mmCIF file of C-alpha atoms in Angstrom:
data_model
loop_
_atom_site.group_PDB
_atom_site.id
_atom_site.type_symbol
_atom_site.label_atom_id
_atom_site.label_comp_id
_atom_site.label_asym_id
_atom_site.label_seq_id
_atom_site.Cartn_x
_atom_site.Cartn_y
_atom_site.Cartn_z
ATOM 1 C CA UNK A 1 -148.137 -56.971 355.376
ATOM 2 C CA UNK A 2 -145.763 -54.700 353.544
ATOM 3 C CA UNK A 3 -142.043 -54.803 354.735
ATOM 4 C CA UNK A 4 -138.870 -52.511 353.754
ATOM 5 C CA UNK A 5 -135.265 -52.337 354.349
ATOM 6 C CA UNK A 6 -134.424 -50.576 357.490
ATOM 7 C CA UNK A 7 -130.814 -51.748 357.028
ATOM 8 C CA UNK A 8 -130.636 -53.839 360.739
ATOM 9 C CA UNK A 9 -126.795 -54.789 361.698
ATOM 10 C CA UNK A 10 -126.495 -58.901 361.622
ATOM 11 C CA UNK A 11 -126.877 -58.911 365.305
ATOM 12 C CA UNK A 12 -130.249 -57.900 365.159
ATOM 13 C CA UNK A 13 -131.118 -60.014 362.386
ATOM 14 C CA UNK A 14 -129.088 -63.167 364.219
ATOM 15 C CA UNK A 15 -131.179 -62.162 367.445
ATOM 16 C CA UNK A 16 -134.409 -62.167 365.786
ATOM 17 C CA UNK A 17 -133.810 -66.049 363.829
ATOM 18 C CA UNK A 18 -132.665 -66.989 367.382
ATOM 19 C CA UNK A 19 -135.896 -65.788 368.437
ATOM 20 C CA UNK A 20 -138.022 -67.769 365.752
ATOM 21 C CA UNK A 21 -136.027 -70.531 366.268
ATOM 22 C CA UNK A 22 -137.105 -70.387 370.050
ATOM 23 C CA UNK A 23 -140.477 -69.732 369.245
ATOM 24 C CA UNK A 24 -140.712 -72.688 366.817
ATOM 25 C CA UNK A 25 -139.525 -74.993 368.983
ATOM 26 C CA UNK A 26 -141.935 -74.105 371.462
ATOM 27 C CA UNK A 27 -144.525 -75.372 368.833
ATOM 28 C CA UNK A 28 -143.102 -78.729 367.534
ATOM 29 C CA UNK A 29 -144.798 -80.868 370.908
ATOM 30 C CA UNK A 30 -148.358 -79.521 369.216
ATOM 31 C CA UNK A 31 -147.049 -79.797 365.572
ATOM 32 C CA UNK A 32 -145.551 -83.503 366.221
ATOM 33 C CA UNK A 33 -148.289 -84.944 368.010
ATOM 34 C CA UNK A 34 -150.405 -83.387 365.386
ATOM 35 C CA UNK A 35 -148.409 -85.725 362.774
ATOM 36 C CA UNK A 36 -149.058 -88.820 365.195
ATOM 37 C CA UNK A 37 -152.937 -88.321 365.354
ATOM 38 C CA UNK A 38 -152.865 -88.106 361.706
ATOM 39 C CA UNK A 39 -151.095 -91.145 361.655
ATOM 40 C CA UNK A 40 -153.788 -92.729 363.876
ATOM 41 C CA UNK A 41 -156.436 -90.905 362.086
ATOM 42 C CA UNK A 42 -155.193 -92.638 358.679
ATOM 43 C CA UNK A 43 -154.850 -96.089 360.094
ATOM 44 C CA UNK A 44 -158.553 -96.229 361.361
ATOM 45 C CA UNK A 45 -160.064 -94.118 358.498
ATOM 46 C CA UNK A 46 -162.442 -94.959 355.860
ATOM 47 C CA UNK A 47 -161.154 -92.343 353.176
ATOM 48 C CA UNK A 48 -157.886 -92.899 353.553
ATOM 49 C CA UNK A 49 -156.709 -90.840 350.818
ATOM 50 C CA UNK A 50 -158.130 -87.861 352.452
ATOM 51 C CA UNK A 51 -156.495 -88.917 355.773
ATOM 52 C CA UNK A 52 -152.972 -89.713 353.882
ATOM 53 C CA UNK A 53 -152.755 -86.205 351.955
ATOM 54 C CA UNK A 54 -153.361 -84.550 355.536
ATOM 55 C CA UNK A 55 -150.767 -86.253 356.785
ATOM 56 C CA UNK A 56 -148.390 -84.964 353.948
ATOM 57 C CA UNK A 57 -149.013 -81.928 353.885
ATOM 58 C CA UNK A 58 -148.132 -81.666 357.760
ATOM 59 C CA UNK A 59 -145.173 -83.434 357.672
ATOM 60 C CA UNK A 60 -144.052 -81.457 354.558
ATOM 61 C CA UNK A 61 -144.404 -77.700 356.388
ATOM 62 C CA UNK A 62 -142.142 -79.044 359.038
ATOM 63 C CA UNK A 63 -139.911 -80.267 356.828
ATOM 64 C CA UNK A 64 -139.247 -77.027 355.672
ATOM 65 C CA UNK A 65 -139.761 -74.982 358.499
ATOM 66 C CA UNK A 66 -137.240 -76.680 360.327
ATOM 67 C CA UNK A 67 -134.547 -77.100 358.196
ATOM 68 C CA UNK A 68 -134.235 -73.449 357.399
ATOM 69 C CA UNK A 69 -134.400 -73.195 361.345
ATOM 70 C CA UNK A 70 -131.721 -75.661 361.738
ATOM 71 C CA UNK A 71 -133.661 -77.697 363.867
ATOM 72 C CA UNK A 72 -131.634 -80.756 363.025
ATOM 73 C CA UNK A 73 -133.549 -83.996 364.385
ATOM 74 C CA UNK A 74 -136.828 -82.666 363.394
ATOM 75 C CA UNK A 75 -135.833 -81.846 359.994
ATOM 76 C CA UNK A 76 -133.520 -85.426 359.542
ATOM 77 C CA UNK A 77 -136.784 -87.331 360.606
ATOM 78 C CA UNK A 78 -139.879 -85.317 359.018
ATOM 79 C CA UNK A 79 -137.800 -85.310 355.663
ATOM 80 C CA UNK A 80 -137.030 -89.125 355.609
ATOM 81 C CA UNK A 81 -140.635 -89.463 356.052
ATOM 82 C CA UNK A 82 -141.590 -87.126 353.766
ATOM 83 C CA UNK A 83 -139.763 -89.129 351.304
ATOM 84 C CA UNK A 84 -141.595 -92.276 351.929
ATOM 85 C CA UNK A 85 -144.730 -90.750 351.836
ATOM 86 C CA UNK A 86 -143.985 -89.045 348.646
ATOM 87 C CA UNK A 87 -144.667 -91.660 346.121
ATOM 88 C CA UNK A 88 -147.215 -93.363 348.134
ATOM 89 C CA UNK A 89 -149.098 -90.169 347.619
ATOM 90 C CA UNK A 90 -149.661 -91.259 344.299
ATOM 91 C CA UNK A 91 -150.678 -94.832 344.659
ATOM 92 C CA UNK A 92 -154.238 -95.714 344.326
ATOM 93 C CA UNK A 93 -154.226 -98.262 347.425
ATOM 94 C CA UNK A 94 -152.131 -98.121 350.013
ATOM 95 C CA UNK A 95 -151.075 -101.533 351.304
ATOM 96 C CA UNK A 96 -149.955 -103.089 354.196
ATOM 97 C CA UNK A 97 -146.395 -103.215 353.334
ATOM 98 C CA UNK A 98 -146.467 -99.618 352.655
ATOM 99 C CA UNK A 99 -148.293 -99.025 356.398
ATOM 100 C CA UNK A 100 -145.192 -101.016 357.841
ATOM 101 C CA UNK A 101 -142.363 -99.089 355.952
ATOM 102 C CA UNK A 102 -144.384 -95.814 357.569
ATOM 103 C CA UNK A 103 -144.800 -97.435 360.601
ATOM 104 C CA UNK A 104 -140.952 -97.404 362.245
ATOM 105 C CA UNK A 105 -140.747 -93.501 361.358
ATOM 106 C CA UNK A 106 -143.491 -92.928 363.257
ATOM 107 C CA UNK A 107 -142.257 -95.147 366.180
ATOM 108 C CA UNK A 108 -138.909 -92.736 366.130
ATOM 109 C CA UNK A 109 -140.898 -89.524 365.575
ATOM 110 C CA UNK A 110 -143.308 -91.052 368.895
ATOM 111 C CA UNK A 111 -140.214 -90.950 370.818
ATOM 112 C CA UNK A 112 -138.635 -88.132 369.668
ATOM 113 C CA UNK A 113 -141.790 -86.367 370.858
ATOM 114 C CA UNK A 114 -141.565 -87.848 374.459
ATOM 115 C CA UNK A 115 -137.858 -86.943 374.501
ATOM 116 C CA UNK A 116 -138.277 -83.524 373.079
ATOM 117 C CA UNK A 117 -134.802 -83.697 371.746
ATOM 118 C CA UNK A 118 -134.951 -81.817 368.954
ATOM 119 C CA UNK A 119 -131.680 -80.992 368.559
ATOM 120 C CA UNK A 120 -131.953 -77.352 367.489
ATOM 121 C CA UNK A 121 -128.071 -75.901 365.708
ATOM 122 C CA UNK A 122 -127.204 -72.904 366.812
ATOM 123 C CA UNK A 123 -127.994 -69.884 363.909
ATOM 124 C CA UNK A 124 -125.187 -68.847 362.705
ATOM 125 C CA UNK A 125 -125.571 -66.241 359.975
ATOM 126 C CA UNK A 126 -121.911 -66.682 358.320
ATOM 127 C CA UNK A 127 -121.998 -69.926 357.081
ATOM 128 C CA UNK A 128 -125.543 -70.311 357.606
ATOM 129 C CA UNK A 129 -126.713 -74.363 357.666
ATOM 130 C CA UNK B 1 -129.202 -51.562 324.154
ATOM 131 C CA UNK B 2 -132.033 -51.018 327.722
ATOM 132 C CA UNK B 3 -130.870 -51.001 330.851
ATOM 133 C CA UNK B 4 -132.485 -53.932 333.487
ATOM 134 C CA UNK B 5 -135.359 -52.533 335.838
ATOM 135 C CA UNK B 6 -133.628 -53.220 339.250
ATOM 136 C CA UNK B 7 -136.158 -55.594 341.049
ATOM 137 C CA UNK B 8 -137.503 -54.073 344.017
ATOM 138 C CA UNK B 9 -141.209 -54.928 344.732
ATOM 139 C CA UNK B 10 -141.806 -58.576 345.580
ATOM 140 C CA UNK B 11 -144.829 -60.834 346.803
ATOM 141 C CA UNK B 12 -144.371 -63.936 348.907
ATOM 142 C CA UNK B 13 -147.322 -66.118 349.245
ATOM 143 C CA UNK B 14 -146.246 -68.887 352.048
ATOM 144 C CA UNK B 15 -148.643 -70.079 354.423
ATOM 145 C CA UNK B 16 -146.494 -71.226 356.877
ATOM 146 C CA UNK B 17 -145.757 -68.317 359.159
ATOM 147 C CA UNK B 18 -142.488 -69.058 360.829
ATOM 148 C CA UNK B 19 -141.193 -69.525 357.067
ATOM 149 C CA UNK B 20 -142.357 -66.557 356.196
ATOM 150 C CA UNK B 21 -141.262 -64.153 358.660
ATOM 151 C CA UNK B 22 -137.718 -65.684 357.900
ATOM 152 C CA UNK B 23 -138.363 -64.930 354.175
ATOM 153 C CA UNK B 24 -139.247 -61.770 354.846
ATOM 154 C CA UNK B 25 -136.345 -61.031 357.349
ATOM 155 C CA UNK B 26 -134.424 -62.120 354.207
ATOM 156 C CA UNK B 27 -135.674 -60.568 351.627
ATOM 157 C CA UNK B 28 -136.656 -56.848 352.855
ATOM 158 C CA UNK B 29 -134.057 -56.577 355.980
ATOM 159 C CA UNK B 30 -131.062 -57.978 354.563
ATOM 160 C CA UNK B 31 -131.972 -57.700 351.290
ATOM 161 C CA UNK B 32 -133.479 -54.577 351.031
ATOM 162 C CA UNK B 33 -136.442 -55.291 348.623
ATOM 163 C CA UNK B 34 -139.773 -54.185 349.579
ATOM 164 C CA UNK B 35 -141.949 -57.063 350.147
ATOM 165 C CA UNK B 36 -145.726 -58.097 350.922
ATOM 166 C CA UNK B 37 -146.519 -61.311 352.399
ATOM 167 C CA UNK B 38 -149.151 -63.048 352.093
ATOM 168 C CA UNK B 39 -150.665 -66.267 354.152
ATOM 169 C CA UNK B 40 -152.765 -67.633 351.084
ATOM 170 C CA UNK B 41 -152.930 -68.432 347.184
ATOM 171 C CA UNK B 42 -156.390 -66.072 346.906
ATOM 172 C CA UNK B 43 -155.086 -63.368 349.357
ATOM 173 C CA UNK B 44 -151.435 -63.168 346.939
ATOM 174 C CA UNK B 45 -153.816 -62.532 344.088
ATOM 175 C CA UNK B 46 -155.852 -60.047 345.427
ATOM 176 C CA UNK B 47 -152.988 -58.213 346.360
ATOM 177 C CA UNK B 48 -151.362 -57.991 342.745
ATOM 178 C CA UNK B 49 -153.640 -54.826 341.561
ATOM 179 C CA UNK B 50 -152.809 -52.431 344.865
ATOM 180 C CA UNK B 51 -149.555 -54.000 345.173
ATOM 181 C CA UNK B 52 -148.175 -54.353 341.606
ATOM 182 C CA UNK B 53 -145.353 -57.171 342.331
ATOM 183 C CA UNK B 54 -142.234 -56.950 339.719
ATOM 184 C CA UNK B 55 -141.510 -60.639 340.805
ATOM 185 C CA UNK B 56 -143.795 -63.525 342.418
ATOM 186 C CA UNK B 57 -142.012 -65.851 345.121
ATOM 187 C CA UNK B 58 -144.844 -68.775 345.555
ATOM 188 C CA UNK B 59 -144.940 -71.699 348.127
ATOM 189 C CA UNK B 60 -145.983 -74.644 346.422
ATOM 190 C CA UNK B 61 -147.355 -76.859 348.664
ATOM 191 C CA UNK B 62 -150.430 -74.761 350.335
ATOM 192 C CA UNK B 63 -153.985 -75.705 351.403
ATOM 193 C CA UNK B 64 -156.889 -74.293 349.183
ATOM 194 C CA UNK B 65 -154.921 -73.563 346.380
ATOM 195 C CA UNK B 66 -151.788 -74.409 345.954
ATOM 196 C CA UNK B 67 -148.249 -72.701 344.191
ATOM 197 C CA UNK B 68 -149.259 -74.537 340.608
ATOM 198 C CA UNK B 69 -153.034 -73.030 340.719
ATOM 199 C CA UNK B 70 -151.854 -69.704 341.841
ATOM 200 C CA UNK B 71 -149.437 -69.751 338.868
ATOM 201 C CA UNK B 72 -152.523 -70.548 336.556
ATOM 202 C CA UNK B 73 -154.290 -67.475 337.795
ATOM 203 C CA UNK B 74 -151.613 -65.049 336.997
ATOM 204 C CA UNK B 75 -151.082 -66.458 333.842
ATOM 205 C CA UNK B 76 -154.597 -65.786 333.155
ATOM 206 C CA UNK B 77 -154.593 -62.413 334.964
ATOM 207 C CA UNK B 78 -154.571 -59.215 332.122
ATOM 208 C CA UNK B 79 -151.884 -57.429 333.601
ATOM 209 C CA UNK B 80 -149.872 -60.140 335.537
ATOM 210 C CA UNK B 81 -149.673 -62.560 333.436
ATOM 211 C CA UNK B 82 -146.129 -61.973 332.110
ATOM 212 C CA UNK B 83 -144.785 -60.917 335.930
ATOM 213 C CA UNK B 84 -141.674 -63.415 336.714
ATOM 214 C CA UNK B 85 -143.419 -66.315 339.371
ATOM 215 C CA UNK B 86 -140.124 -68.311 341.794
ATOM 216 C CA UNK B 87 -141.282 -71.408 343.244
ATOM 217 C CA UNK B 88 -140.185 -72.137 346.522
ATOM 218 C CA UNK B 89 -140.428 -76.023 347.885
ATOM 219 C CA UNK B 90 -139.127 -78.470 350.178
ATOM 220 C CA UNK B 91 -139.109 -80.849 347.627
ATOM 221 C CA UNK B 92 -135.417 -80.811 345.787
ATOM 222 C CA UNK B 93 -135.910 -83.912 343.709
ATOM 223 C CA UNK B 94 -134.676 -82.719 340.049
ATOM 224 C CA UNK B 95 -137.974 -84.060 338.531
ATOM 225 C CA UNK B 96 -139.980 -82.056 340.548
ATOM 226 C CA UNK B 97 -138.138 -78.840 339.653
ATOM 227 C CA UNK B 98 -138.081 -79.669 336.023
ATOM 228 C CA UNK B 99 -141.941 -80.506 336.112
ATOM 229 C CA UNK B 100 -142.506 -76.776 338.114
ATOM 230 C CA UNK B 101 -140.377 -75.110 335.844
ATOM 231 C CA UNK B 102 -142.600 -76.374 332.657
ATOM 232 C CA UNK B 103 -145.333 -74.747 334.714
ATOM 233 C CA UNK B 104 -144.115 -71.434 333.763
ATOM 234 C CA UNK B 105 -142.189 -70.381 336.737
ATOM 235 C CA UNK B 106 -138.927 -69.282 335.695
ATOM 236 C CA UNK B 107 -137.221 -71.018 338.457
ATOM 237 C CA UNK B 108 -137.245 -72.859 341.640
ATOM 238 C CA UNK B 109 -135.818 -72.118 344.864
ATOM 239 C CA UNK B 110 -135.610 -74.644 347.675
ATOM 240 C CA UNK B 111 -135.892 -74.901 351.606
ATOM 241 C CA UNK B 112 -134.025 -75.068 353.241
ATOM 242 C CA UNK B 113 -133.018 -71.527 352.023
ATOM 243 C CA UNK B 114 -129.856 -69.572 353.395
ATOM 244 C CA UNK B 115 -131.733 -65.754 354.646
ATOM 245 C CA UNK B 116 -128.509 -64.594 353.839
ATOM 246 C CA UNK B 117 -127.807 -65.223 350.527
ATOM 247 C CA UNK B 118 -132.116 -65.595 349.266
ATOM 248 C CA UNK B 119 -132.017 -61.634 347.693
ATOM 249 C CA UNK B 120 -128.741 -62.517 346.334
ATOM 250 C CA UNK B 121 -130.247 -65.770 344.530
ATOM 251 C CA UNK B 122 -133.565 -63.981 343.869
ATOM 252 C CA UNK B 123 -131.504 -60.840 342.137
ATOM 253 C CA UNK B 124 -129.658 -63.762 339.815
ATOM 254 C CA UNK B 125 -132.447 -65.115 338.707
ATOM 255 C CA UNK B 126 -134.334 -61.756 337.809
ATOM 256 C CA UNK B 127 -130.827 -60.996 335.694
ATOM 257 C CA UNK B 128 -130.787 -64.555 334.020
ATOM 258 C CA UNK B 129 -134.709 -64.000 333.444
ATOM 259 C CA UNK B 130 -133.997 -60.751 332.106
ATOM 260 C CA UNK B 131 -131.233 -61.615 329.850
ATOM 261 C CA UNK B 132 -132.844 -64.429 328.221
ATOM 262 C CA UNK B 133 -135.507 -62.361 327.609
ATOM 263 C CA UNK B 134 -133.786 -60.180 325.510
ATOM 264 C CA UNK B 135 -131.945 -62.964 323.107
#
């Protein structure tokens, strides 16, 4: 897709992140409990690795998905995960102390899930985040 | 002493579409660039030749291949190997940067981004690119 400047007035650009926003977080209850059956996935799997990198990768494209959306919770959470996960990534075996520093972060991003409080910011182009 | 091309033709490769649409709400709308999108590392490169990008803006983190091994082909590609590649990542550790920077990518952007300011940062870099290109 090929896009070009069609000079909009910050309204319309304002109106159309509000939109995304909106439409994003009509995603997250798929995109979170996508991150939990990972989770569950990982914990039972026998290629772990495999199972661990998927989980990474998911958590990372919220991470910055939601940030830039100012979806505040959802970004706080996924990135503190994110940076646990990070250097376990590189680890050959993942142990069972690293399962249990996982395992809280999941707990919170469980019940952020059920609550659905996402605690989107309102976009607000000057000043933006 | 040559005047600098003003950058107008960019590719995005992001496969993350909500990112993306904001990127290109960014980049063409407020901006005013002229921009292709693209969802994947293989469909960015076989857009180069129609397209002809004067800058590369490339997700790292992708499935298939990722920002690093699109970055490889383009540095391998005849005619695109010297076009200007951006990284763009979540990941803001200093280390990281550094380590995508000695890729070849002639600098790193990170997410969270501010859509109103991204063409502003993007046109910086091209001019910092630019004039240590001529030194």
């Amino acid at each position: 897709m090929t896009a070009q400047n069609d000079s909009p007035s910050e309204d319309t650009v304002h109106d159309q992140l509000v939109e995304l926003q909106k439409s994003y977080i009509s995603k997250l209850d798929q995109k979170l409990q996508n991150i939990i059956d990972l989770w569950n996935t990982f914990k039972s799997s026998d290629q772990p690795k495999d199972e661990f990198q998927k989980l990474y990768r998911s958590v990372h494209s919220i991470v910055g998905t939601s940030s830039t959306l100012n979806i505040s919770e959802v970004s706080r959470l996924c990135s503190t995960l994110e940076q646990v996960l990070l250097p376990m990534l590189k680890t050959e075996d993942l142990g069972s102390n690293d399962i249990l520093s996982i395992e809280p972060l999941i707990t919170e991003l469980i019940t952020l899930h059920q609550n659905k409080d996402y605690k989107p910011k309102p976009i607000q182009l000057n000043g933006y985040m | 002493m040559s005047e600098i091309t003003e950058l107008t033709k960019l590719l995005y490769v992001e496969d993350e579409t909500d990112i993306r649409i904001v990127a290109e709400i960014a980049l063409s709308q407020i901006a005013g660039f002229t921009v292709k999108t693209c969802a994947s590392g293989n469909e960015g490169l076989e857009s180069l030749e129609n397209f002809k990008p004067q800058l590369i803006l490339l997700d790292v983190m992708m499935p298939g291949m990722d920002g690093p091994h699109v970055l490889k082909k383009i540095q391998q590609h005849r005619e695109f190997c010297d076009t200007p590649v951006v990284f763009m990542t979540a990941k803001a550790r200093t280390d990281e940067i550094e380590k995508l920077k000695t890729l070849g990518a002639i600098d790193v952007i990170t997410k969270p981004f501010n859509p109103m300011t991204l063409g502003d940062e993007i046109k910086t870099i091209w001019q910092r690119h630019h004039d240590s290109s001529k030194r």
